[in-house]
PDB file of C-alpha atoms in Angstrom:
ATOM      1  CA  UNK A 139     -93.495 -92.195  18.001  1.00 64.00           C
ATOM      2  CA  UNK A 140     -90.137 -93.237  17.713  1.00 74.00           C
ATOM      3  CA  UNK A 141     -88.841 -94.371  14.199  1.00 84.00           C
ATOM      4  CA  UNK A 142     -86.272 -97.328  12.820  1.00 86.00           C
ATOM      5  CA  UNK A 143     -83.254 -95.518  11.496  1.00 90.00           C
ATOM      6  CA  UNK A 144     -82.580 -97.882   8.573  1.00 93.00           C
ATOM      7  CA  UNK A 145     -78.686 -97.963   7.053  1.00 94.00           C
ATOM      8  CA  UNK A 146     -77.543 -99.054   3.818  1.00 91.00           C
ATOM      9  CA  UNK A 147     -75.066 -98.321   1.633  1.00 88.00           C
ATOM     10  CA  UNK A 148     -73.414 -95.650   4.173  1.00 89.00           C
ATOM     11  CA  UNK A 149     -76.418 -93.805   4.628  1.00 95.00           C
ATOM     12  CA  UNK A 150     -78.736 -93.663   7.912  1.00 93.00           C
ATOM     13  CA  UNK A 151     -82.321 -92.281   7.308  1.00 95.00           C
ATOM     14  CA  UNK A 152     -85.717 -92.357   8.369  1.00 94.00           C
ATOM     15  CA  UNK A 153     -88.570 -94.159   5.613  1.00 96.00           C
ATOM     16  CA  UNK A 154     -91.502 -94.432   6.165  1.00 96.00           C
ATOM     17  CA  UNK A 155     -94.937 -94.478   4.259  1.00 95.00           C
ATOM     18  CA  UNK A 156     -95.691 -94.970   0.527  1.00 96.00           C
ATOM     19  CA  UNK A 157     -96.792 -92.371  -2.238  1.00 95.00           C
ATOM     20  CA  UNK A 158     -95.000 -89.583  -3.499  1.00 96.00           C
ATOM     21  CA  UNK A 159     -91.510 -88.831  -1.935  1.00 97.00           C
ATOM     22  CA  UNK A 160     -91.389 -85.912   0.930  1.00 98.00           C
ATOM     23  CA  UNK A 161     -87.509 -85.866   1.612  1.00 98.00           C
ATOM     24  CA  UNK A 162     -86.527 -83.790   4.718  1.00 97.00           C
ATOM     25  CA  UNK A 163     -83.583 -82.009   5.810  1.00 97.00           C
ATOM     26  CA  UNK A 164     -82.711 -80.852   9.468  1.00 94.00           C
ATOM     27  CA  UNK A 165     -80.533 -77.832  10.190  1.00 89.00           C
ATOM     28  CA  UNK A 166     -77.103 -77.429  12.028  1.00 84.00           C
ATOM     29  CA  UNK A 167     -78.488 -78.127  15.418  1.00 80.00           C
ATOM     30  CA  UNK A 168     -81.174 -80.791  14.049  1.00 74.00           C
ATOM     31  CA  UNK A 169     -82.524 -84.850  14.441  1.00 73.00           C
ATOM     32  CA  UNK A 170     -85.174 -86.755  13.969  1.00 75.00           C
ATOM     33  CA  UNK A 171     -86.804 -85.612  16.355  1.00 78.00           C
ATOM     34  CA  UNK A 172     -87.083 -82.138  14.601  1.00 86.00           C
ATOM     35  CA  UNK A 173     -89.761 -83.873  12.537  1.00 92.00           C
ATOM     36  CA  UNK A 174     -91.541 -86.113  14.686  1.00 91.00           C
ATOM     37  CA  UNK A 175     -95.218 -84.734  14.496  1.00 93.00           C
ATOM     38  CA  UNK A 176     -94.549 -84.092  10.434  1.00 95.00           C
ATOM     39  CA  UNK A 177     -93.252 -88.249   9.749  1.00 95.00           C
ATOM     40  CA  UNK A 178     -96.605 -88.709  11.956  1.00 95.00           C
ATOM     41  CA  UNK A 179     -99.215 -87.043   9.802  1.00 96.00           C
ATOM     42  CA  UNK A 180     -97.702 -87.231   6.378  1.00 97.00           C
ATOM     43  CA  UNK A 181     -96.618 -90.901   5.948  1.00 96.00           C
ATOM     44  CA  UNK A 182    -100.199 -91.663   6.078  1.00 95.00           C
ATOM     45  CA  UNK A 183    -100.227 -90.182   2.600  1.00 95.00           C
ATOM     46  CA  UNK A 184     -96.615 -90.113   1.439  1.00 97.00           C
ATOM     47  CA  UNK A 185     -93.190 -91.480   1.856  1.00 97.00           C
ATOM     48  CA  UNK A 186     -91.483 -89.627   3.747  1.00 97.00           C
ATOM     49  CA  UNK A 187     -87.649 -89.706   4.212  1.00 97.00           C
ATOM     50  CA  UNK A 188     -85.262 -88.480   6.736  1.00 96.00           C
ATOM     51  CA  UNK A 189     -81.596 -88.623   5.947  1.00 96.00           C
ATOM     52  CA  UNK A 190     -79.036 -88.491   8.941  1.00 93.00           C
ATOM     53  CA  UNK A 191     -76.992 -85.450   7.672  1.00 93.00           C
ATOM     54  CA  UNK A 192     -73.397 -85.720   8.544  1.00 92.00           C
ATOM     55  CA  UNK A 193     -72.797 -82.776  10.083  1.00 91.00           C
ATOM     56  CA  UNK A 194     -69.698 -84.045  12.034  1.00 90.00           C
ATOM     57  CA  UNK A 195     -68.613 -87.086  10.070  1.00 89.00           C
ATOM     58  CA  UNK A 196     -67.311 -85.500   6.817  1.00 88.00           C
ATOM     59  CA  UNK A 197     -63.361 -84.457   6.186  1.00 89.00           C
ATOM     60  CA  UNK A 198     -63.454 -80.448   7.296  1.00 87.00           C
ATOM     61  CA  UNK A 199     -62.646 -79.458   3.727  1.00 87.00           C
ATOM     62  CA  UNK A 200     -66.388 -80.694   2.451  1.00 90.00           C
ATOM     63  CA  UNK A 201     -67.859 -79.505   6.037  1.00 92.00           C
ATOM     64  CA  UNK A 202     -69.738 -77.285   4.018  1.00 93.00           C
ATOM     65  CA  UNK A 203     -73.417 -76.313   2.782  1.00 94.00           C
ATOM     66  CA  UNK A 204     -71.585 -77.891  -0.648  1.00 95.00           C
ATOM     67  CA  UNK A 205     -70.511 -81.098   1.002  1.00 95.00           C
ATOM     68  CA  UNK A 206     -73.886 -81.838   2.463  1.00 96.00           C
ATOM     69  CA  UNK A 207     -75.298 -81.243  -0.961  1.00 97.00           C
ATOM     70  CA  UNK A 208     -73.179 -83.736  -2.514  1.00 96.00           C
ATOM     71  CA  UNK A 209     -74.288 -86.520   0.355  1.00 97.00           C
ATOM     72  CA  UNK A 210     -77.760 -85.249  -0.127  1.00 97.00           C
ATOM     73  CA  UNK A 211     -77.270 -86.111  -4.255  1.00 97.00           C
ATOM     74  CA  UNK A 212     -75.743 -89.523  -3.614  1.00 97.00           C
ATOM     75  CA  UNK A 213     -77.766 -90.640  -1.020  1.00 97.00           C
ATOM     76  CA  UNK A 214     -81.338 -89.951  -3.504  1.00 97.00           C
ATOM     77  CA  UNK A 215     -79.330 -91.395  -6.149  1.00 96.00           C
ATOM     78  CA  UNK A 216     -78.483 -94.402  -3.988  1.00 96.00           C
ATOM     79  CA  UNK A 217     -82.415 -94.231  -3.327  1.00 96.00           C
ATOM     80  CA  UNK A 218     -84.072 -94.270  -6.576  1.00 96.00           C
ATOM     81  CA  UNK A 219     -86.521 -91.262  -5.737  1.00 96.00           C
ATOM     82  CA  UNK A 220     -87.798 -89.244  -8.462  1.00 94.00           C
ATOM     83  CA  UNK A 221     -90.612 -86.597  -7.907  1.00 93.00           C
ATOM     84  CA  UNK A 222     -89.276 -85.461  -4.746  1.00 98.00           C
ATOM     85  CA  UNK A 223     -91.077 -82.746  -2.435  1.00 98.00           C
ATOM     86  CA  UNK A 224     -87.835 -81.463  -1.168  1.00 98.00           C
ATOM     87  CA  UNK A 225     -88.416 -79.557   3.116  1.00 98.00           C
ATOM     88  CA  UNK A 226     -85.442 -78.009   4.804  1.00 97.00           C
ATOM     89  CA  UNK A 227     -85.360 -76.225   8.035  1.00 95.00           C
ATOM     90  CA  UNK A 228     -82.535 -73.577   8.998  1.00 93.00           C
ATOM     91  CA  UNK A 229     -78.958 -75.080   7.183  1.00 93.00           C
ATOM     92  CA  UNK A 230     -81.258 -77.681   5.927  1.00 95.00           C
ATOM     93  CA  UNK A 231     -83.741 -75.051   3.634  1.00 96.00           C
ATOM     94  CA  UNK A 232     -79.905 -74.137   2.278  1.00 96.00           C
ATOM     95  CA  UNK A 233     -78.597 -77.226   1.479  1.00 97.00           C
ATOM     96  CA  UNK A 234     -82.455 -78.122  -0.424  1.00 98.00           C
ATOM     97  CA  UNK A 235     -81.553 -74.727  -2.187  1.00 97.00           C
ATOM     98  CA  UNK A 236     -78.351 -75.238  -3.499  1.00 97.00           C
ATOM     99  CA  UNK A 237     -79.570 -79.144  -4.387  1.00 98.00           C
ATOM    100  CA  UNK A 238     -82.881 -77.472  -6.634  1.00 98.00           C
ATOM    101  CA  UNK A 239     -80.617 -75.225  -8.163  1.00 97.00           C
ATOM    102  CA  UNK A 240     -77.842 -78.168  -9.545  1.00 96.00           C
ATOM    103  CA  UNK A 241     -80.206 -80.673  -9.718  1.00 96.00           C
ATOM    104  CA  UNK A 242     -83.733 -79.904 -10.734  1.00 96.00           C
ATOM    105  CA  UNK A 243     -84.742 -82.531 -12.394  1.00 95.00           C
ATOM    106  CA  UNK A 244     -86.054 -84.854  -9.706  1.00 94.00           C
ATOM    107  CA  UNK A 245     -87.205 -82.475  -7.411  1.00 97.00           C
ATOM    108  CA  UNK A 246     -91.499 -81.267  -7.887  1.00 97.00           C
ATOM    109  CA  UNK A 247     -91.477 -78.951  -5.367  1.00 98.00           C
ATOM    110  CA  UNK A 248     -89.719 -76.935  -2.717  1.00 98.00           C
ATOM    111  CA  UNK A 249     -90.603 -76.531   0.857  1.00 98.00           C
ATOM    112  CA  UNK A 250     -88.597 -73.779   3.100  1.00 98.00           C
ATOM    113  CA  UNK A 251     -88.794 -73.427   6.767  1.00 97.00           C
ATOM    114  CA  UNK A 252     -86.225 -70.646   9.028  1.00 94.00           C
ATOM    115  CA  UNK A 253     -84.382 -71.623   5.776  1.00 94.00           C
ATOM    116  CA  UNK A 254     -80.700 -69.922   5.580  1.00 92.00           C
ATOM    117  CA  UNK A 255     -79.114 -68.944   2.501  1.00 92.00           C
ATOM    118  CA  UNK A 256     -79.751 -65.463   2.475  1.00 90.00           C
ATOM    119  CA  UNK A 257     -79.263 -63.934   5.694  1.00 75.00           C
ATOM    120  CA  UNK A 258     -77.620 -66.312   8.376  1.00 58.00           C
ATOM    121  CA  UNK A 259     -77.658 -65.544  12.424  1.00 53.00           C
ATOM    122  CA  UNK A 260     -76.600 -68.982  13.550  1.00 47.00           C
ATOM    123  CA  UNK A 261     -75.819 -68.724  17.123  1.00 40.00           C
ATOM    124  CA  UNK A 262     -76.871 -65.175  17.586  1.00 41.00           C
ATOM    125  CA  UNK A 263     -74.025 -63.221  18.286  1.00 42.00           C
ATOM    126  CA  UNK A 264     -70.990 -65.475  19.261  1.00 48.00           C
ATOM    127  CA  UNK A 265     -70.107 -68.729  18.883  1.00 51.00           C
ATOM    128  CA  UNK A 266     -71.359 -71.902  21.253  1.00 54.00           C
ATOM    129  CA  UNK A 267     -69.598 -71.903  24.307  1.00 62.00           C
ATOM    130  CA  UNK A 268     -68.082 -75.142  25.526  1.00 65.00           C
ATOM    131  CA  UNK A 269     -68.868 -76.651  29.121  1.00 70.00           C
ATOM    132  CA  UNK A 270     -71.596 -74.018  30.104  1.00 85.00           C
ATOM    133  CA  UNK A 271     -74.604 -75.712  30.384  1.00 90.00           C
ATOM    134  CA  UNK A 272     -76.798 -72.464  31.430  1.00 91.00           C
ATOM    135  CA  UNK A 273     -75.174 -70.694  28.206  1.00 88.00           C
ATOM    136  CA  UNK A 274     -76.118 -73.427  25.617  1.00 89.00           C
ATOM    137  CA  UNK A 275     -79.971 -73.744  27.272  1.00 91.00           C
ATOM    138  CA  UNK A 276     -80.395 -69.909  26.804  1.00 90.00           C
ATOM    139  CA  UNK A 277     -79.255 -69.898  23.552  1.00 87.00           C
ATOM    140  CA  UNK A 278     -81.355 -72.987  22.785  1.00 90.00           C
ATOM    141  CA  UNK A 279     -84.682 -71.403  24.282  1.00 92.00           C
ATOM    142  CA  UNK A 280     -83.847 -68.384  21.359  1.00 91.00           C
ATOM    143  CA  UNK A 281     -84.369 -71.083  18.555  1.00 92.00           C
ATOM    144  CA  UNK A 282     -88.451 -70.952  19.845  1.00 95.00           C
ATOM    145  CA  UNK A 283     -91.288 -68.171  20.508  1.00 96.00           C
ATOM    146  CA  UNK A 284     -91.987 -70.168  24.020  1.00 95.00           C
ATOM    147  CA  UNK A 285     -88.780 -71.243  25.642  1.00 93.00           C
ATOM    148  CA  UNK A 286     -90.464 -74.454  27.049  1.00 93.00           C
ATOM    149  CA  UNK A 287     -90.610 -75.855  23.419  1.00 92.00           C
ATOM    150  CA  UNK A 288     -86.608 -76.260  24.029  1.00 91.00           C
ATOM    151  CA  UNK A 289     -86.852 -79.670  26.368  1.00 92.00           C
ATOM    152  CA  UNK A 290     -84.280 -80.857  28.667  1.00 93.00           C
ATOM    153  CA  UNK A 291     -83.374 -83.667  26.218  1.00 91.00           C
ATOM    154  CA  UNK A 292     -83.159 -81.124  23.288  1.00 90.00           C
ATOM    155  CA  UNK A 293     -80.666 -79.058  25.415  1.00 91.00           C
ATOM    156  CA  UNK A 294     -78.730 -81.818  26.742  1.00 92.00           C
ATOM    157  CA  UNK A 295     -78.712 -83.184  22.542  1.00 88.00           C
ATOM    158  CA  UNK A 296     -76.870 -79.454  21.681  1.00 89.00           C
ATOM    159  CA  UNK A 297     -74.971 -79.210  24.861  1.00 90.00           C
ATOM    160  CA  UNK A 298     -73.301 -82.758  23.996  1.00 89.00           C
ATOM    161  CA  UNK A 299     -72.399 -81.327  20.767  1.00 87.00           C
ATOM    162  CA  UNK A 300     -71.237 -77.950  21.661  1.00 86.00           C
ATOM    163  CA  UNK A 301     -68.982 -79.966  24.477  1.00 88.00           C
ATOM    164  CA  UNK A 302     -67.086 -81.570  21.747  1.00 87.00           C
ATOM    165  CA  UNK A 303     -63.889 -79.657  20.083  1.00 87.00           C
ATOM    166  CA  UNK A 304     -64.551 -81.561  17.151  1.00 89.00           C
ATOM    167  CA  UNK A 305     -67.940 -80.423  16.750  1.00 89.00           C
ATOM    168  CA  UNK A 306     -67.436 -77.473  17.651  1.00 87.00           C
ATOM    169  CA  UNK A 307     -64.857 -76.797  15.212  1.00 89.00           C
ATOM    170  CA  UNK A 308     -67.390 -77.907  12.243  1.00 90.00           C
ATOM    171  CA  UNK A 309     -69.937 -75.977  13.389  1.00 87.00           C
ATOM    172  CA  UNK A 310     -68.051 -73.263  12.687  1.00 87.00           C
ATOM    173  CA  UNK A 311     -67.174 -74.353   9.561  1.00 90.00           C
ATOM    174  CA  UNK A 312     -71.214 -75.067   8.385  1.00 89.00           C
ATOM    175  CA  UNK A 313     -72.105 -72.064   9.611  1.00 86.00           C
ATOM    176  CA  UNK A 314     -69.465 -69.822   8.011  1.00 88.00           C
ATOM    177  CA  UNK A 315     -69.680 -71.819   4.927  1.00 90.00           C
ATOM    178  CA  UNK A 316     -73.620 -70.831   5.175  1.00 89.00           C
ATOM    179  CA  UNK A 317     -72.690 -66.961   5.368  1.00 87.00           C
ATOM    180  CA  UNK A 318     -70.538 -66.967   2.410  1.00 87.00           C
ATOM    181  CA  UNK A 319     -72.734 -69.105   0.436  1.00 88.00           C
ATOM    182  CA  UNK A 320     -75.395 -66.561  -0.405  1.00 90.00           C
ATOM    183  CA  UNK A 321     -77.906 -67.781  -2.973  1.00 92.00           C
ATOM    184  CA  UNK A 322     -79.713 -64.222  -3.633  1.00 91.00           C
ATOM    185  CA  UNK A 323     -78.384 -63.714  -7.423  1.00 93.00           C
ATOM    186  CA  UNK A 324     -79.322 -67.179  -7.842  1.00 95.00           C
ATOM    187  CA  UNK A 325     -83.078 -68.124  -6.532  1.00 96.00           C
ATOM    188  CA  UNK A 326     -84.780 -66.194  -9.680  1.00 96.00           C
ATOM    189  CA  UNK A 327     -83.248 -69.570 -11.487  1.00 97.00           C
ATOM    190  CA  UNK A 328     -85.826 -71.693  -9.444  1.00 97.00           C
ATOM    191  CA  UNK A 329     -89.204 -73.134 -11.224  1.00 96.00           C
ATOM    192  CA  UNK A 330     -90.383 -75.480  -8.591  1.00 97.00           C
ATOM    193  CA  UNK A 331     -93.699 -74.014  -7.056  1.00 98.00           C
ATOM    194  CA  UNK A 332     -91.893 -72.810  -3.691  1.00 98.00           C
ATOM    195  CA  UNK A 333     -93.563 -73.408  -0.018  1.00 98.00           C
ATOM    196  CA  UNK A 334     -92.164 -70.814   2.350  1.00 98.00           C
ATOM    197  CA  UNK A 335     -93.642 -71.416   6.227  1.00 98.00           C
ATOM    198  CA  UNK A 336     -92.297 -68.512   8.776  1.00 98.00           C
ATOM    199  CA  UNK A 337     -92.164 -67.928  11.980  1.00 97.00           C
ATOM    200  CA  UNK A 338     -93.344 -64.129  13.187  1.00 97.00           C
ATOM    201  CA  UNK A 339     -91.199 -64.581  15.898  1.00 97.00           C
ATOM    202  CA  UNK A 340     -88.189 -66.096  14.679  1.00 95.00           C
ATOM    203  CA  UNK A 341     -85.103 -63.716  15.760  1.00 92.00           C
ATOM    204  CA  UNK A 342     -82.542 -66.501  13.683  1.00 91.00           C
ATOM    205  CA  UNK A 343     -84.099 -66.253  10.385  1.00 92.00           C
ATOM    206  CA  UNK A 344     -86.167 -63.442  11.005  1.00 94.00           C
ATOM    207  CA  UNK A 345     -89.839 -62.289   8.833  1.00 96.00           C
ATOM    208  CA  UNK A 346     -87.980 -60.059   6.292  1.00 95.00           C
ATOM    209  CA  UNK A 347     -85.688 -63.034   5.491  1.00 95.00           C
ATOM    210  CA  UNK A 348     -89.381 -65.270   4.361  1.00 96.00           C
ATOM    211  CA  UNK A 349     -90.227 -61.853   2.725  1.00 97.00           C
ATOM    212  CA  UNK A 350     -86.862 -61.707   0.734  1.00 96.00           C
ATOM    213  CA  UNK A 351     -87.476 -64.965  -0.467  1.00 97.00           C
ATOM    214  CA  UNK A 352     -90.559 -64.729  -1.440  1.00 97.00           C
ATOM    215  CA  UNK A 353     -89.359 -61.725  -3.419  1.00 97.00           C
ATOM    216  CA  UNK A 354     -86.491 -63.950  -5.126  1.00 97.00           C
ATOM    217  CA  UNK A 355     -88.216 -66.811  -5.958  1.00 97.00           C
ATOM    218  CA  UNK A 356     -90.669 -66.566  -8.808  1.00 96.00           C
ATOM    219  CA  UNK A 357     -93.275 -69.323  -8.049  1.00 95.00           C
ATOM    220  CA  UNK A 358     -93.401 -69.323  -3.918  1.00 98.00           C
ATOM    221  CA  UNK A 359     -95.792 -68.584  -1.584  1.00 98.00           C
ATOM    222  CA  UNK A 360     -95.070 -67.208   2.051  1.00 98.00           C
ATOM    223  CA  UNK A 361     -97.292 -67.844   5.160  1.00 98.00           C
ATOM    224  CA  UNK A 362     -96.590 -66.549   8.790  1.00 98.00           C
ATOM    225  CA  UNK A 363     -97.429 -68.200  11.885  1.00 97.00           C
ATOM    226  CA  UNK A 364     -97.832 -66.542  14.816  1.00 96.00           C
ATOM    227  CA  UNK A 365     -96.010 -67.315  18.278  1.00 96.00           C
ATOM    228  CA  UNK A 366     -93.444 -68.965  16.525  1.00 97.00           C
ATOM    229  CA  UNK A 367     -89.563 -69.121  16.005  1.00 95.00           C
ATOM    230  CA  UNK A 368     -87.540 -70.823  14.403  1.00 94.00           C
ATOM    231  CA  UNK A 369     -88.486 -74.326  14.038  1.00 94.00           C
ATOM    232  CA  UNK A 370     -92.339 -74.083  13.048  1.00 96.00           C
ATOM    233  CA  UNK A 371     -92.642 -78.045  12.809  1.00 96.00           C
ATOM    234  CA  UNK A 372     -91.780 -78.240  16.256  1.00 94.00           C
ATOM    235  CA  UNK A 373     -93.559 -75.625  17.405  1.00 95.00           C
ATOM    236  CA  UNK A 374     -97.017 -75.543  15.704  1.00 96.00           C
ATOM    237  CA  UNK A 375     -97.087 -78.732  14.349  1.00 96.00           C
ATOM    238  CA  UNK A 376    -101.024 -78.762  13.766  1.00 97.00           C
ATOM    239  CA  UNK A 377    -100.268 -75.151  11.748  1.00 97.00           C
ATOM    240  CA  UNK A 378     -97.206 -76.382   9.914  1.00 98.00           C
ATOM    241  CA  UNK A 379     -98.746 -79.760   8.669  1.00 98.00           C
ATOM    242  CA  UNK A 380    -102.060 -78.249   7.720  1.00 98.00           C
ATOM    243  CA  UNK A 381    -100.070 -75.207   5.547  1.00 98.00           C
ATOM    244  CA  UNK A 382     -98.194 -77.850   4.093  1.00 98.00           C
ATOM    245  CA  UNK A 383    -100.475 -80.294   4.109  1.00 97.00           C
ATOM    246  CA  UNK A 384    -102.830 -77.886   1.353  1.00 97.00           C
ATOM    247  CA  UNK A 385     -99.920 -77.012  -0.244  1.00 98.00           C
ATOM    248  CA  UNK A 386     -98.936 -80.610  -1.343  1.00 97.00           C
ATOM    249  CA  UNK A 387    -102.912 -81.719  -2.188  1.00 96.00           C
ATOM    250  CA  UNK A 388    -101.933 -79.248  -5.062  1.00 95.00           C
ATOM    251  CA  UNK A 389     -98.772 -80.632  -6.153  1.00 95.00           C
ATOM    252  CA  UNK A 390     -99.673 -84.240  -5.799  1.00 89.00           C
ATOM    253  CA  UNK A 391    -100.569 -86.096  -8.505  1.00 84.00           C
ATOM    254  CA  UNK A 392    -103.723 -88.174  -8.297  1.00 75.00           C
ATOM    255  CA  UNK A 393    -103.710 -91.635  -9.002  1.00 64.00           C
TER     256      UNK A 393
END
C-alpha cells in the first residue's frame, strides 16, 4: 500500500492509525518503503509515524547522527506525542539512541533493528561509487541474506543518490559522524525495556553487534532471525512484526 506523506510545519511524515505512538526511523540508505509491511500490520492497533529524515537537506555542519536528533526532537515536539515506542533501523537505531538517552521522558520503549552506534560498516569497505550502476546494485544486494530482496526500484532509489556529489558528500559525513559517535560508555544509562531484532546474516551490523547491545543495555531483549541481513522488516516481515508485535502487547497499556 502506498501512503499520503502529510507536511506541516517543515516536516514530511507518514501517520497513520490511532492508539499508542510507534515512531519510526529509516537508516542512511532508507524510505518509506523500508516500512511498508510494518505501517500495514501495526496501524491497525497503533499510530504509527514515519518522519522523512533529512538526510540531504540539512547545512553539512549538522549532517550528523546529532543533527538528525535535533529534527527528530522538534518534529515530536511539533507533534504532541508522548508515550512513544521509538524503532530505528541501521543510522536510524542510532539516531533513536542518542534521542532516549537526551530525552527520555516521552519515549516507553525502545526498538533496535541493524541499529549502528556501536560498531558501524556502512558501505562495506569503500565508499559509494558514483556512475556505476553494477557497483551500487552489488553493494545494495549486501544490505540482504537473499539478494533478490534488493529490487530494481530499490537500486535505482540508492543509485540516484550515490549519483549526486551532494549526496554523496553527506553520506560521508552521516556515516563518519556514526563511527565517531560511539554510544558504548553510554547505553548502561538506558531504562526503557529495549527490543533488539537481528539478522543472523547481516554482514553490516553483524550478530556480535545485537549481542554487544544486549550486553550494554540493562532491560533489552535480543532475538535472531534466520536468513536475514540487514533490514529484517523488509526481509521477514511476518517474523519482524510478530517479534515486535509480542513485544509491544507487553508494553501497551490497556484501555
Amino acid at each position: 500500500m502506498t501512503y499520503e506523506i502529510k507536511e506541516e510545519d517543515k516536516f514530511k511524515f507518514v501517520e497513520e492509525g490511532e492508539g499508542e505512538t510507534l515512531l519510526l526511523l529509516h537508516g542512511l540508505f532508507g524510505a518509506m518503503s523500508n516500512f511498508e509491511d510494518l505501517v500495514d500490520h501495526f496501524s491497525k492497533k497503533y499510530k504509527v509515524v514515519v518522519p522523512i529524515l533529512p538526510l540531504f537537506d540539512l547545512d553539512i555542519f549538522h549532517t550528523s547522527v546529532g543533527g538528525l536528533e535535533k529534527y527528530v526532537q522538534r518534529f515530536i515536539e511539533s507533534r504532541g506525542y508522548t508515550n512513544i515506542h521509538l524503532l530505528g533501523n541501521s543510522l536510524g537505531g542510532h539516531v533513536a539512541l542518542v534521542h532516549v538517552l537526551k530525552h527520555p521522558e516521552l519515549i516507553k520503549t525502545l526498538i533496535l533493528t541493524g541499529s549502528s552506534g556501536l560498531f558501524e560498516n556502512g558501505m562495506g569497505d569503500s565508499y559509494p561509487k558514483r556512475g556505476d550502476y553494477e557497483y551500487i546494485k552489488k553493494k545494495t544486494q549486501l544490505t540482504f541474506y537473499n539478494p533478490e530482496t534488493a529490487t530494481k526500484e530499490l537500486v535505482d532509489e540508492v543509485f540516484e543518490i550515490t549519483n549526486s556529489r551532494v549526496k554523496v558528500i553527506k553520506i560521508i559525513a552521516l556515516a563518519k559522524s556514526a563511527i565517531r559517535n560511539n554510544l558504548g560508555d553510554e547505553l548502561n544509562q538506558i531504562k526503557q525495556p529495549t527490543l533488539l531484532i537481528w539478522g543472523n546474516n547481516d554482514i553490516i551490523t553483524p550478530p556480535f553487534v545485537g549481542k554487544e547491545f544486549n550486553k550494554l543495555i540493562p532491560n533489552s531483549e535480543l532475538h535472531f532471525v534466520d536468513k536475514c541481513g540487514h533490514a529484517p522488516m523488509m526481509e521477514v516481515p511476518d517474523e519482524f512484526n510478530a517479534i515486535l508485535d509480542t513485544f509491544l502487547e507487553k508494553h501497551t497499556t490497556k484501555v
